[in-house]
Tab-separated table of C-alpha atoms in Angstrom:
chain	number	residue	atom	x	y	z
F	1378	UNK	CA	-0.058	-0.302	0.530
F	1379	UNK	CA	1.752	3.583	-0.705
F	1380	UNK	CA	1.590	6.218	1.454
F	1381	UNK	CA	-2.019	7.975	1.870
F	1382	UNK	CA	-1.155	12.429	1.838
F	1383	UNK	CA	-2.713	14.946	3.887
F	1384	UNK	CA	-6.569	15.359	2.290
F	1385	UNK	CA	-6.124	18.546	0.608
F	1386	UNK	CA	-8.494	20.619	3.959
F	1387	UNK	CA	-9.659	20.297	7.319
F	1388	UNK	CA	-12.839	21.222	6.753
F	1389	UNK	CA	-14.222	19.302	3.713
F	1390	UNK	CA	-12.498	15.862	5.397
F	1391	UNK	CA	-14.447	16.431	7.855
F	1392	UNK	CA	-17.728	17.553	5.741
F	1393	UNK	CA	-16.859	13.959	3.995
F	1394	UNK	CA	-16.892	11.966	7.331
F	1395	UNK	CA	-19.945	13.435	8.890
F	1396	UNK	CA	-21.795	12.678	5.798
F	1397	UNK	CA	-20.246	8.762	5.653
F	1398	UNK	CA	-21.477	8.373	9.091
F	1399	UNK	CA	-25.022	10.116	8.724
F	1400	UNK	CA	-26.724	9.832	12.007
F	1401	UNK	CA	-23.551	9.268	14.566
F	1402	UNK	CA	-22.478	12.902	15.853
F	1403	UNK	CA	-18.579	13.357	14.775
F	1404	UNK	CA	-16.390	15.894	16.818
F	1405	UNK	CA	-13.615	17.611	15.425
F	1406	UNK	CA	-10.774	14.829	15.564
F	1407	UNK	CA	-7.835	16.333	16.684
F	1408	UNK	CA	-8.759	19.966	16.661
F	1409	UNK	CA	-11.872	20.024	19.362
F	1410	UNK	CA	-11.357	23.041	21.565
F	1411	UNK	CA	-13.122	20.682	24.426
F	1412	UNK	CA	-10.566	18.922	25.005
F	1413	UNK	CA	-8.690	20.340	27.214
F	1414	UNK	CA	-12.037	20.666	28.636
F	1415	UNK	CA	-12.449	17.624	29.058
F	1416	UNK	CA	-8.836	16.209	30.583
F	1417	UNK	CA	-8.743	19.418	33.286
F	1418	UNK	CA	-12.248	17.628	34.316
F	1419	UNK	CA	-10.928	14.416	34.508
F	1420	UNK	CA	-7.312	14.974	35.913
F	1421	UNK	CA	-9.404	16.828	38.695
F	1422	UNK	CA	-11.682	12.790	38.859
F	1423	UNK	CA	-9.162	10.840	38.798
F	1424	UNK	CA	-10.250	9.398	42.173
F	1425	UNK	CA	-10.035	6.233	40.907
F	1426	UNK	CA	-6.597	5.946	39.223
F	1427	UNK	CA	-3.146	6.339	40.699
F	1428	UNK	CA	-1.865	7.032	36.904
F	1429	UNK	CA	2.677	6.720	37.010
F	1430	UNK	CA	4.004	7.849	33.475
F	1431	UNK	CA	7.700	7.276	32.161
F	1432	UNK	CA	9.320	8.576	29.314
F	1433	UNK	CA	7.782	11.333	28.677
F	1434	UNK	CA	11.781	12.892	28.252
F	1435	UNK	CA	11.578	10.851	25.060
F	1436	UNK	CA	8.967	12.825	23.972
F	1437	UNK	CA	10.260	15.974	21.813
F	1438	UNK	CA	7.300	18.747	21.347
F	1439	UNK	CA	5.422	18.933	18.175
F	1440	UNK	CA	3.867	15.259	15.935
F	1441	UNK	CA	4.052	12.259	17.456
F	1442	UNK	CA	2.892	8.750	16.426
F	1443	UNK	CA	2.014	6.665	19.607
F	1444	UNK	CA	1.947	3.252	19.299
F	1445	UNK	CA	0.499	1.250	22.172
F	1446	UNK	CA	-0.732	-1.895	23.756
F	1447	UNK	CA	-4.698	-2.242	24.130
F	1448	UNK	CA	-5.668	-3.457	27.491
F	1449	UNK	CA	-8.477	-0.674	28.490
F	1450	UNK	CA	-10.739	1.286	27.025
F	1451	UNK	CA	-8.993	3.595	29.232
F	1452	UNK	CA	-5.709	3.531	27.536
F	1453	UNK	CA	-5.881	6.630	25.765
F	1454	UNK	CA	-7.109	8.761	28.315
F	1455	UNK	CA	-5.413	7.979	31.347
F	1456	UNK	CA	-2.263	8.357	29.109
F	1457	UNK	CA	-3.574	12.556	28.794
F	1458	UNK	CA	-4.576	12.647	32.141
F	1459	UNK	CA	-0.964	11.459	33.150
F	1460	UNK	CA	0.898	13.554	30.192
F	1461	UNK	CA	-1.649	17.293	29.102
F	1462	UNK	CA	-0.656	15.654	25.720
F	1463	UNK	CA	-3.391	16.132	23.122
F	1464	UNK	CA	-3.580	12.742	21.522
F	1465	UNK	CA	-6.361	12.195	19.010
F	1466	UNK	CA	-6.538	8.238	18.951
F	1467	UNK	CA	-8.695	5.790	16.758
F	1468	UNK	CA	-11.368	5.033	17.949
F	1469	UNK	CA	-13.980	1.941	16.966
F	1470	UNK	CA	-17.527	3.720	15.772
F	1471	UNK	CA	-19.794	1.672	17.975
F	1472	UNK	CA	-18.348	3.662	21.434
F	1473	UNK	CA	-20.013	7.077	18.906
F	1474	UNK	CA	-23.515	5.519	19.224
F	1475	UNK	CA	-23.078	4.254	22.931
F	1476	UNK	CA	-23.564	6.024	27.062
F	1477	UNK	CA	-20.198	7.334	25.980
F	1478	UNK	CA	-20.271	9.143	22.589
F	1479	UNK	CA	-20.500	12.654	23.809
F	1480	UNK	CA	-17.143	12.162	25.846
F	1481	UNK	CA	-15.442	11.156	22.819
F	1482	UNK	CA	-17.088	13.433	20.554
F	1483	UNK	CA	-15.815	16.307	22.754
F	1484	UNK	CA	-12.441	14.559	22.933
F	1485	UNK	CA	-12.095	14.934	19.354
F	1486	UNK	CA	-11.051	11.100	18.520
F	1487	UNK	CA	-10.773	9.472	14.809
F	1488	UNK	CA	-14.372	7.445	14.856
F	1489	UNK	CA	-13.521	4.074	12.881
F	1490	UNK	CA	-15.484	1.729	11.231
F	1491	UNK	CA	-14.148	-1.413	10.949
F	1492	UNK	CA	-14.195	-3.377	7.716
F	1493	UNK	CA	-15.062	-0.577	5.893
F	1494	UNK	CA	-12.353	0.354	3.463
F	1495	UNK	CA	-13.582	3.928	2.676
F	1496	UNK	CA	-14.139	4.185	6.218
F	1497	UNK	CA	-10.851	3.520	6.976
F	1498	UNK	CA	-8.797	6.179	4.230
F	1499	UNK	CA	-10.893	8.649	6.203
F	1500	UNK	CA	-9.740	8.350	9.214
F	1501	UNK	CA	-6.314	7.813	8.252
F	1502	UNK	CA	-6.565	10.977	6.510
F	1503	UNK	CA	-7.821	12.925	9.721
F	1504	UNK	CA	-4.932	11.523	11.786
F	1505	UNK	CA	-2.207	12.993	9.306
F	1506	UNK	CA	-4.441	16.366	9.180
F	1507	UNK	CA	-3.500	15.758	12.651
F	1508	UNK	CA	-0.318	15.642	12.485
F	1509	UNK	CA	0.529	18.255	9.834
F	1510	UNK	CA	-0.786	20.299	12.824
F	1511	UNK	CA	1.629	18.861	15.539
F	1512	UNK	CA	-0.814	16.737	16.595
F	1513	UNK	CA	0.116	13.701	18.208
F	1514	UNK	CA	-2.125	10.472	16.449
F	1515	UNK	CA	-2.861	7.101	19.250
F	1516	UNK	CA	-2.834	3.709	17.663
F	1517	UNK	CA	-3.612	0.257	18.772
F	1518	UNK	CA	-2.631	-1.870	15.765
F	1519	UNK	CA	-4.094	-5.160	18.139
F	1520	UNK	CA	-7.494	-3.949	16.797
F	1521	UNK	CA	-9.126	-4.382	19.653
F	1522	UNK	CA	-8.164	-4.790	23.669
F	1523	UNK	CA	-6.400	-7.592	24.646
F	1524	UNK	CA	-8.497	-10.774	26.493
F	1525	UNK	CA	-5.988	-11.377	28.626
F	1526	UNK	CA	-4.038	-7.764	29.800
F	1527	UNK	CA	-0.737	-10.213	29.899
F	1528	UNK	CA	-0.533	-10.848	26.562
F	1529	UNK	CA	0.116	-8.560	23.317
F	1530	UNK	CA	-1.682	-10.228	20.842
F	1531	UNK	CA	-0.758	-9.857	16.867
F	1532	UNK	CA	-0.595	-6.243	15.444
F	1533	UNK	CA	-2.180	-5.097	12.018
F	1534	UNK	CA	-0.752	-2.818	9.720
F	1535	UNK	CA	-4.610	-1.512	8.051
F	1536	UNK	CA	-3.741	1.823	9.762
F	1537	UNK	CA	-0.935	1.808	11.367
F	1538	UNK	CA	1.536	1.476	7.575
F	1539	UNK	CA	-0.611	3.875	5.767
F	1540	UNK	CA	-0.476	6.370	9.050
F	1541	UNK	CA	3.084	6.037	8.898
F	1542	UNK	CA	3.617	6.072	5.179
F	1543	UNK	CA	2.140	9.339	4.896
F	1544	UNK	CA	4.131	11.199	7.351
F	1545	UNK	CA	7.616	9.125	7.320
F	1546	UNK	CA	9.514	12.413	8.987
F	1547	UNK	CA	6.924	12.168	11.666
F	1548	UNK	CA	8.823	10.247	15.338
F	1549	UNK	CA	7.342	6.678	16.321
F	1550	UNK	CA	6.878	6.280	19.820
F	1551	UNK	CA	5.462	2.740	21.707
F	1552	UNK	CA	3.555	3.203	24.676
F	1553	UNK	CA	2.601	0.523	27.135
F	1554	UNK	CA	-0.376	0.956	29.827
F	1555	UNK	CA	-0.475	-1.255	32.883
F	1556	UNK	CA	-3.046	-1.331	35.243
F	1557	UNK	CA	-2.806	-3.050	39.383
F	1558	UNK	CA	-5.806	-3.263	41.041
F	1559	UNK	CA	-5.085	-3.048	44.892
F	1560	UNK	CA	-7.383	-3.660	47.550
F	1561	UNK	CA	-8.750	-0.528	49.480
F	1562	UNK	CA	-6.448	1.408	47.289
F	1563	UNK	CA	-6.713	3.475	43.710
F	1564	UNK	CA	-5.757	1.421	40.532
F	1565	UNK	CA	-2.304	1.922	40.014
F	1566	UNK	CA	-2.015	3.235	36.348
F	1567	UNK	CA	1.600	2.579	34.652
F	1568	UNK	CA	2.550	4.540	31.428
F	1569	UNK	CA	5.578	3.488	29.618
F	1570	UNK	CA	7.216	5.646	27.004
F	1571	UNK	CA	10.004	4.484	24.622
F	1572	UNK	CA	12.357	6.661	23.125
F	1573	UNK	CA	11.681	7.222	19.245
F	1574	UNK	CA	11.904	3.969	17.319
F	1575	UNK	CA	14.381	3.094	14.422
F	1576	UNK	CA	11.387	2.822	11.705
F	1577	UNK	CA	11.015	4.122	8.682
F	1578	UNK	CA	8.238	3.599	6.591
F	1579	UNK	CA	10.716	4.610	3.081
F	1580	UNK	CA	13.248	1.899	3.589
F	1581	UNK	CA	11.637	-0.923	5.676
F	1582	UNK	CA	9.131	-3.225	4.771
F	1583	UNK	CA	5.868	-3.775	6.623
F	1584	UNK	CA	7.220	-6.449	8.248
F	1585	UNK	CA	10.448	-5.003	9.596
F	1586	UNK	CA	8.103	-1.956	11.175
F	1587	UNK	CA	5.329	-4.201	12.662
F	1588	UNK	CA	8.644	-6.487	14.379
F	1589	UNK	CA	10.617	-3.705	15.804
F	1590	UNK	CA	7.041	-2.198	17.050
F	1591	UNK	CA	6.473	-5.121	18.643
F	1592	UNK	CA	10.117	-5.996	20.260
F	1593	UNK	CA	9.497	-2.647	21.792
F	1594	UNK	CA	5.807	-2.639	22.788
F	1595	UNK	CA	7.110	-6.531	24.956
F	1596	UNK	CA	10.182	-5.379	26.564
F	1597	UNK	CA	8.462	-2.050	27.352
F	1598	UNK	CA	5.075	-3.606	29.187
F	1599	UNK	CA	6.250	-7.131	29.779
F	1600	UNK	CA	3.497	-9.124	28.204
F	1601	UNK	CA	3.851	-12.068	26.432
F	1602	UNK	CA	3.423	-12.682	22.660
F	1603	UNK	CA	0.342	-14.187	21.029
F	1604	UNK	CA	0.875	-14.616	17.684
F	1605	UNK	CA	-2.569	-14.327	17.123
F	1606	UNK	CA	-5.432	-11.568	16.816
F	1607	UNK	CA	-6.516	-10.575	20.190
F	1608	UNK	CA	-10.397	-10.635	17.948
F	1609	UNK	CA	-10.010	-14.452	17.716
F	1610	UNK	CA	-8.988	-14.945	21.160
F	1611	UNK	CA	-12.063	-12.999	22.677
F	1612	UNK	CA	-14.528	-15.014	20.061
F	1613	UNK	CA	-12.742	-18.258	21.889
F	1614	UNK	CA	-13.525	-17.566	25.370
F	1615	UNK	CA	-15.928	-19.300	27.216
F	1616	UNK	CA	-18.953	-17.398	27.544
F	1617	UNK	CA	-20.039	-16.657	31.545
F	1618	UNK	CA	-21.833	-18.921	33.041
F	1619	UNK	CA	-26.039	-17.869	33.826
C-alpha cells in the first residue's frame, strides 16, 4: 500500500466523514476545543486511579505517532491525564453510538468503522491532518482490547502502515499501559513511553516495522506475545455462566 497524503482541507474532509457517518455525531478530530476542558475534568476526578508515566522526556514537542498495547478502553485517557498531551486516537464507531459517545466526541477522537475500506481511508486522512497540525496520533494495532492483559496479540498494519507512510518524518514511539488493582487503594496505572523508534516506511518493509514495534512493546510492557489476533482470542473465550 502506498503513502496516504494529507487531505487538501480539514473542513472538507471532516464534512465527508460526517456525511459518511450520517446519524452519528462526529466531533472535530484533532482540533476539538473542548479537549482540554474534558482532560482537566478527568484529572480533577481521577479518584479511581493513580497514574504514573515514565519516559515523557523521550518525546519532543510536536507531531508524533504513539503506538500502544491495548488492554483497556481507558488507555488513551490515562495517557493524556498523566501527560497533558493532545492525543487523537482511532476509536471504533460503536463507541460514538453508545453511552460514552459525548465523551469521545468532545475529546475529538477519530471514529473508525471496522471492515469498511472507505471509512478506514477517511480515518487515515484525519490522522494525517492531525499530524500536519503538529499533533499526536494514537494507534492500537492489536485492533481491539486484549482479552488477557498479560498478553500482546498480533499487530495489524491496515491503519498503522498508511499513517506512517503518509508522515514518514514524524517520530514513532511505543507506549504501554498496565493496570494493577489494589484492595482498598486506587488502581495503579503505569504508562511507559519509549524513545523514538528506528522505523522508516521509506526503507523498511511492513514486516520489519511491525517486528520493531512488537519487540519494543514486549520489552516495555512485560507482556507475552501471542501470534494470534485479539479478536480471535476474544471469540474463543467461554461465555460466563448464567
